[in-house]
PDB file of C-alpha atoms in Angstrom:
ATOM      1  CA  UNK W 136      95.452 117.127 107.233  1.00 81.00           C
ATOM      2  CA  UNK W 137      92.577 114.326 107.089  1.00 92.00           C
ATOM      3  CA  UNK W 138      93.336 111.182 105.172  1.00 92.00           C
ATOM      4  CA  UNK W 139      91.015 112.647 102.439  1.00 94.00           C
ATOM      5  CA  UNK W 140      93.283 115.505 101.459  1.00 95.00           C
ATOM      6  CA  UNK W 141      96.077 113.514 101.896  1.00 97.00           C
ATOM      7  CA  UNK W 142      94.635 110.859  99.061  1.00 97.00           C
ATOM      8  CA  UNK W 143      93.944 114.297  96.970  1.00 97.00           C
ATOM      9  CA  UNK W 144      96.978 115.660  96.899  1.00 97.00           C
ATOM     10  CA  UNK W 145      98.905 112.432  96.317  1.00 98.00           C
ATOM     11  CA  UNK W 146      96.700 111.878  93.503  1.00 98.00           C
ATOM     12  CA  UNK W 147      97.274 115.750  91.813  1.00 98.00           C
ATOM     13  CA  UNK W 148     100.857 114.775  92.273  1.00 98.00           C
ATOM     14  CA  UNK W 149     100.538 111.572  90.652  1.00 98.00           C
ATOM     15  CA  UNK W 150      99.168 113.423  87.640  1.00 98.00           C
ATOM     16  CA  UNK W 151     100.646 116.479  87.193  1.00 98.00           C
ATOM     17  CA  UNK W 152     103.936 113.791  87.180  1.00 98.00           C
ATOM     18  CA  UNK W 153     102.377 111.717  85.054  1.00 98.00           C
ATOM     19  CA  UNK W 154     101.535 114.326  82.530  1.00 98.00           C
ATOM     20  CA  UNK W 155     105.104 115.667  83.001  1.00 97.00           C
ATOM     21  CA  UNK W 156     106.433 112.501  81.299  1.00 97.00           C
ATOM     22  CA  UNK W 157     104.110 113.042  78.407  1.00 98.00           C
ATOM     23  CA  UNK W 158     102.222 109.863  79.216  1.00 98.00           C
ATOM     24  CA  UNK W 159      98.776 108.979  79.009  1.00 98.00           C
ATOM     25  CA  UNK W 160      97.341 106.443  82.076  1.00 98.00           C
ATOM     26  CA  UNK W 161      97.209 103.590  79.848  1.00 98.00           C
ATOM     27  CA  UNK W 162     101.247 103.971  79.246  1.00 98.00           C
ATOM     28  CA  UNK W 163     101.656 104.667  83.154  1.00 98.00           C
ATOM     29  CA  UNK W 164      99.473 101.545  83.937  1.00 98.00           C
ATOM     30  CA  UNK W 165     101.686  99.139  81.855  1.00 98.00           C
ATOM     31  CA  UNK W 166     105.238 101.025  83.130  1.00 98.00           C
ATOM     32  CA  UNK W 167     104.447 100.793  86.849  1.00 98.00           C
ATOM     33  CA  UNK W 168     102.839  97.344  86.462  1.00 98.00           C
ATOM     34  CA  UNK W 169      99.316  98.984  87.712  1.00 98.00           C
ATOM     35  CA  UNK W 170      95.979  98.691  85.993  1.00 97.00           C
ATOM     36  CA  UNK W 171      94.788 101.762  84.167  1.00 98.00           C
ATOM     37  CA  UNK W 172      91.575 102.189  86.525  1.00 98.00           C
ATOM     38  CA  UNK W 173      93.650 102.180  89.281  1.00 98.00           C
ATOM     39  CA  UNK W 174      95.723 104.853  88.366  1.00 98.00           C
ATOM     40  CA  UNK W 175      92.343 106.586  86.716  1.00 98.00           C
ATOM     41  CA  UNK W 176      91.236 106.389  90.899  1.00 98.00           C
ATOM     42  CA  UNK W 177      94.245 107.681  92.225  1.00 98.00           C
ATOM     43  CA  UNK W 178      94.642 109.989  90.454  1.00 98.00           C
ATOM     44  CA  UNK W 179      91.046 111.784  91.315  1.00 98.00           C
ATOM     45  CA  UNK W 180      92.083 111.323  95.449  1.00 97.00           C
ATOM     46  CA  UNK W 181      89.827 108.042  95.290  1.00 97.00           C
ATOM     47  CA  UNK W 182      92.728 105.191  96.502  1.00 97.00           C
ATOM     48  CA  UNK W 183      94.714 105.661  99.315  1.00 97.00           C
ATOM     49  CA  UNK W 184      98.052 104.254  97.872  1.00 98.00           C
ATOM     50  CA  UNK W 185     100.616 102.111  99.953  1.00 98.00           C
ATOM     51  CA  UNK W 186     104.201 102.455  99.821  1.00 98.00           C
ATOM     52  CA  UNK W 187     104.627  99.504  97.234  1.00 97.00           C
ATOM     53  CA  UNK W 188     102.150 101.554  95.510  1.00 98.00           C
ATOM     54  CA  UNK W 189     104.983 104.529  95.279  1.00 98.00           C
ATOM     55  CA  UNK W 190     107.230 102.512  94.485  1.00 97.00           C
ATOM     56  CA  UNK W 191     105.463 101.060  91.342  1.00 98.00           C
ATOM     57  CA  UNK W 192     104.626 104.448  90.525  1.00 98.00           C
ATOM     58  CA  UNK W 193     108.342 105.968  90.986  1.00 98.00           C
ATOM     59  CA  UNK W 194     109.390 103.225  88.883  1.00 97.00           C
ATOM     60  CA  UNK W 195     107.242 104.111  86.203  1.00 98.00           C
ATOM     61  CA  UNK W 196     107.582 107.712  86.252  1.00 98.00           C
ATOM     62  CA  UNK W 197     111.745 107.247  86.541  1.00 97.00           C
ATOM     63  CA  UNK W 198     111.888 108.630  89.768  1.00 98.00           C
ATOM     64  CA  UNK W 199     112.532 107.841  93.078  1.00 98.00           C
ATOM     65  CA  UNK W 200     109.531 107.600  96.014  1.00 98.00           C
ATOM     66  CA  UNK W 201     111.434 110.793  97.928  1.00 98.00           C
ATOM     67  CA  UNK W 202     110.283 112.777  95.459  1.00 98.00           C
ATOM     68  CA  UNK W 203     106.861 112.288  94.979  1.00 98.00           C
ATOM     69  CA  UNK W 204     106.737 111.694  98.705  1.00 98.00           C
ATOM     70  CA  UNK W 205     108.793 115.744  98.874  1.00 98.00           C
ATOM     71  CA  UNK W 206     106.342 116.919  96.274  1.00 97.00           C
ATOM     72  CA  UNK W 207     103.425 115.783  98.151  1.00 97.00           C
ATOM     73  CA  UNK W 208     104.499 117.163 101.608  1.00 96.00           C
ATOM     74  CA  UNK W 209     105.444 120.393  99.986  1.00 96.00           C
ATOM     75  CA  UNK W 210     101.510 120.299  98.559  1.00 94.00           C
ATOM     76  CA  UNK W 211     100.515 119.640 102.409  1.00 92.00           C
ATOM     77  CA  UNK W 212     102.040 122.645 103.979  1.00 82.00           C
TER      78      UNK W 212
ATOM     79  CA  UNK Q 127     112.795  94.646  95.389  1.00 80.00           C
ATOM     80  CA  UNK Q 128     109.683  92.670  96.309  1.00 92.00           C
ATOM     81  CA  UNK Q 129     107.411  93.923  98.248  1.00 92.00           C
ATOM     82  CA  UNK Q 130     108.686  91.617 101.279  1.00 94.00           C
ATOM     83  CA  UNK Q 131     111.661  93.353 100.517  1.00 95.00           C
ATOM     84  CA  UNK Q 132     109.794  96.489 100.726  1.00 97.00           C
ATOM     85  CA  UNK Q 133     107.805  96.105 103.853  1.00 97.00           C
ATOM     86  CA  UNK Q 134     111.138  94.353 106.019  1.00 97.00           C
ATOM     87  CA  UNK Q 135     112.829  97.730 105.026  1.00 97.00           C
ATOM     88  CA  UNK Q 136     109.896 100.426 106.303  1.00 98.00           C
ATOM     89  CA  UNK Q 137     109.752  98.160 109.466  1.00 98.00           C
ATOM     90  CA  UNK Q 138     113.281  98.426 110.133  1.00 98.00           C
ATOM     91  CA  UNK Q 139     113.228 101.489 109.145  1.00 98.00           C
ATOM     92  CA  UNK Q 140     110.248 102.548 111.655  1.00 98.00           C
ATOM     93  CA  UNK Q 141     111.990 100.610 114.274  1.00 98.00           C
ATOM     94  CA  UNK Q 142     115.609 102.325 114.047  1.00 98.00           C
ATOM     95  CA  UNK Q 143     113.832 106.089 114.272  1.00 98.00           C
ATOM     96  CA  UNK Q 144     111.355 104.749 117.365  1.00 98.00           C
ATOM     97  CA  UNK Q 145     114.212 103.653 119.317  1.00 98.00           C
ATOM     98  CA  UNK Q 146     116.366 106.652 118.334  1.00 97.00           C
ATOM     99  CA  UNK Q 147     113.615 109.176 119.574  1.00 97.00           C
ATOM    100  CA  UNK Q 148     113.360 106.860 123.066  1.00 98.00           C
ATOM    101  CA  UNK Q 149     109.923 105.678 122.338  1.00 98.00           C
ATOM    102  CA  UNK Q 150     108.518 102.299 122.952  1.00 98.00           C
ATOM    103  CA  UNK Q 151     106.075 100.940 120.801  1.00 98.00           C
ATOM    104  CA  UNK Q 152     103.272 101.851 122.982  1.00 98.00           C
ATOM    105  CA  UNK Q 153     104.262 105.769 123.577  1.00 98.00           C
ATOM    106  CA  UNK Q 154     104.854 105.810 119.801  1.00 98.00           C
ATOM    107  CA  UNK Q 155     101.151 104.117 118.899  1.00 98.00           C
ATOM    108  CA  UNK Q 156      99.964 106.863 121.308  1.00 98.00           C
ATOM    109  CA  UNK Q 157     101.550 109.745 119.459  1.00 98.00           C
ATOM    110  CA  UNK Q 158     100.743 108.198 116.075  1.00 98.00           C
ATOM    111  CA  UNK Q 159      97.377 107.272 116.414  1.00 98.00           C
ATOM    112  CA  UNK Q 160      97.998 103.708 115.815  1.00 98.00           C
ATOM    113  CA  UNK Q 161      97.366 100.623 117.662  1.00 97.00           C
ATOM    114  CA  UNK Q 162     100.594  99.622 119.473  1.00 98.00           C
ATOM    115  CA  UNK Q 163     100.225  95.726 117.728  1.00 98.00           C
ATOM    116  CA  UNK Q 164     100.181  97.434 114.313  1.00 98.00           C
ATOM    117  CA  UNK Q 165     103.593  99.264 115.017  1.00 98.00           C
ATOM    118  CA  UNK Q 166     104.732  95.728 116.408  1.00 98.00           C
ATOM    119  CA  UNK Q 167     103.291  93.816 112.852  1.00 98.00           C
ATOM    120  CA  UNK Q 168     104.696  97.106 110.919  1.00 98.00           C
ATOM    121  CA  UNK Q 169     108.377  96.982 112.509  1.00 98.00           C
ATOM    122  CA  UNK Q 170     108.536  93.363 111.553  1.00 98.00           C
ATOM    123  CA  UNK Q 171     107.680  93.661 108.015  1.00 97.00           C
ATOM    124  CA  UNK Q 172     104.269  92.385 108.332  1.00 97.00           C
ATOM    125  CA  UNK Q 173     102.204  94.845 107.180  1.00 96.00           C
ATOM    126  CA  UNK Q 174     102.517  97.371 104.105  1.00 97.00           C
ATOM    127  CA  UNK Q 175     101.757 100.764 105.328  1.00 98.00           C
ATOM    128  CA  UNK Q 176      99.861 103.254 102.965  1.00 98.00           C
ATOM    129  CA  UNK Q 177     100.845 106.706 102.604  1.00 98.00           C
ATOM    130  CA  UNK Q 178      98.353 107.490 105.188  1.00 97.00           C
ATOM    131  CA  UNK Q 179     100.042 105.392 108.017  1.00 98.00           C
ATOM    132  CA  UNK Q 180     103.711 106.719 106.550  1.00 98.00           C
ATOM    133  CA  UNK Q 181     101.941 110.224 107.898  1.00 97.00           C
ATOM    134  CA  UNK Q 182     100.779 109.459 110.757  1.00 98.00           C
ATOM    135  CA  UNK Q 183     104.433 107.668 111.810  1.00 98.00           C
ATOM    136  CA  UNK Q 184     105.914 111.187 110.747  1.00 98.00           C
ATOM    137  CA  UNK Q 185     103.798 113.022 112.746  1.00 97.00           C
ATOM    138  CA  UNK Q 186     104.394 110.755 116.058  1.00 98.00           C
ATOM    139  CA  UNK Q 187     108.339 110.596 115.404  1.00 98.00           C
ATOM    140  CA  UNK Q 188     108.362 114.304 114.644  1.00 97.00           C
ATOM    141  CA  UNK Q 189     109.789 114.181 111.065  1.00 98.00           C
ATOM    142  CA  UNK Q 190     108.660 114.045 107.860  1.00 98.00           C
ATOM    143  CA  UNK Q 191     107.212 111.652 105.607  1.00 98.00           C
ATOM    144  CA  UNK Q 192     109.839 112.902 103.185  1.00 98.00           C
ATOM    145  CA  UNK Q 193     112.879 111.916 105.691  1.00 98.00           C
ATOM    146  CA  UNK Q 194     111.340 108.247 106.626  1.00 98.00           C
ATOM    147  CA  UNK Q 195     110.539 107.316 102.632  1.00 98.00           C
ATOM    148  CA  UNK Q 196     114.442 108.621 101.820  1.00 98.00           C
ATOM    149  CA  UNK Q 197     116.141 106.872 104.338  1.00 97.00           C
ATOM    150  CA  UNK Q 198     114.044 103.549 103.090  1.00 97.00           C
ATOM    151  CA  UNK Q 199     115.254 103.932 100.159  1.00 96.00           C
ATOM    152  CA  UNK Q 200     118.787 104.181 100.809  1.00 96.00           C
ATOM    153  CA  UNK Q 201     118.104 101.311 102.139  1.00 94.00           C
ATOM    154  CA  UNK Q 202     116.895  99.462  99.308  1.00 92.00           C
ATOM    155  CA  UNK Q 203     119.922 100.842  96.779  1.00 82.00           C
TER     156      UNK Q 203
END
């Protein structure tokens, strides 16, 4: 796995999460304390996110960073 | 939690499963791909690792990103 498909897949998680919640990015954005372009790049595998980057993102979604981190590495195998 | 908070948890995290698996820093750079003073900055909550990084630690530790991110954040509860 390159660091490529890696950024991909978190991204598709991100969204398919995202759109889960029945929120658009701009709602995301101000939940996880992101900007909206930011989660517009992440989203299309274009950021490589840290782990505060989760975190926000977990928080937003009302989640917890082992799960997105499960759902991506379930993506990966 | 802050990200300080944040990044002095993955470190000690990172730290606790190198030791437990008998690795020094170096050996675990090696398996890892990483340079042996980023593990050093890393373990003492110096640097913020992306998800990237949280990978490549799995890899070189021979778990899963999914085990290191859970036990961080039963940490941070």
């Amino acid at each position: 796995v390159n660091v490529a498909t890696l950024r991909q897949q978190f991204g598709s998680v991100s969204r398919q999460r995202r759109l889960a919640a029945g929120l658009s990015q701009e709602e995301l954005a101000d939940r996880a304390g992101l900007h909206r372009t930011y989660i517009s790049l992440l989203e299309r595998g274009q950021r490589t996110p840290s782990i505060e980057v989760v975190r926000q993102l977990a928080n937003g979604l009302d989640t917890t960073m082992t799960s997105l981190v499960g759902d991506l590495e379930a993506k990966l195998d």
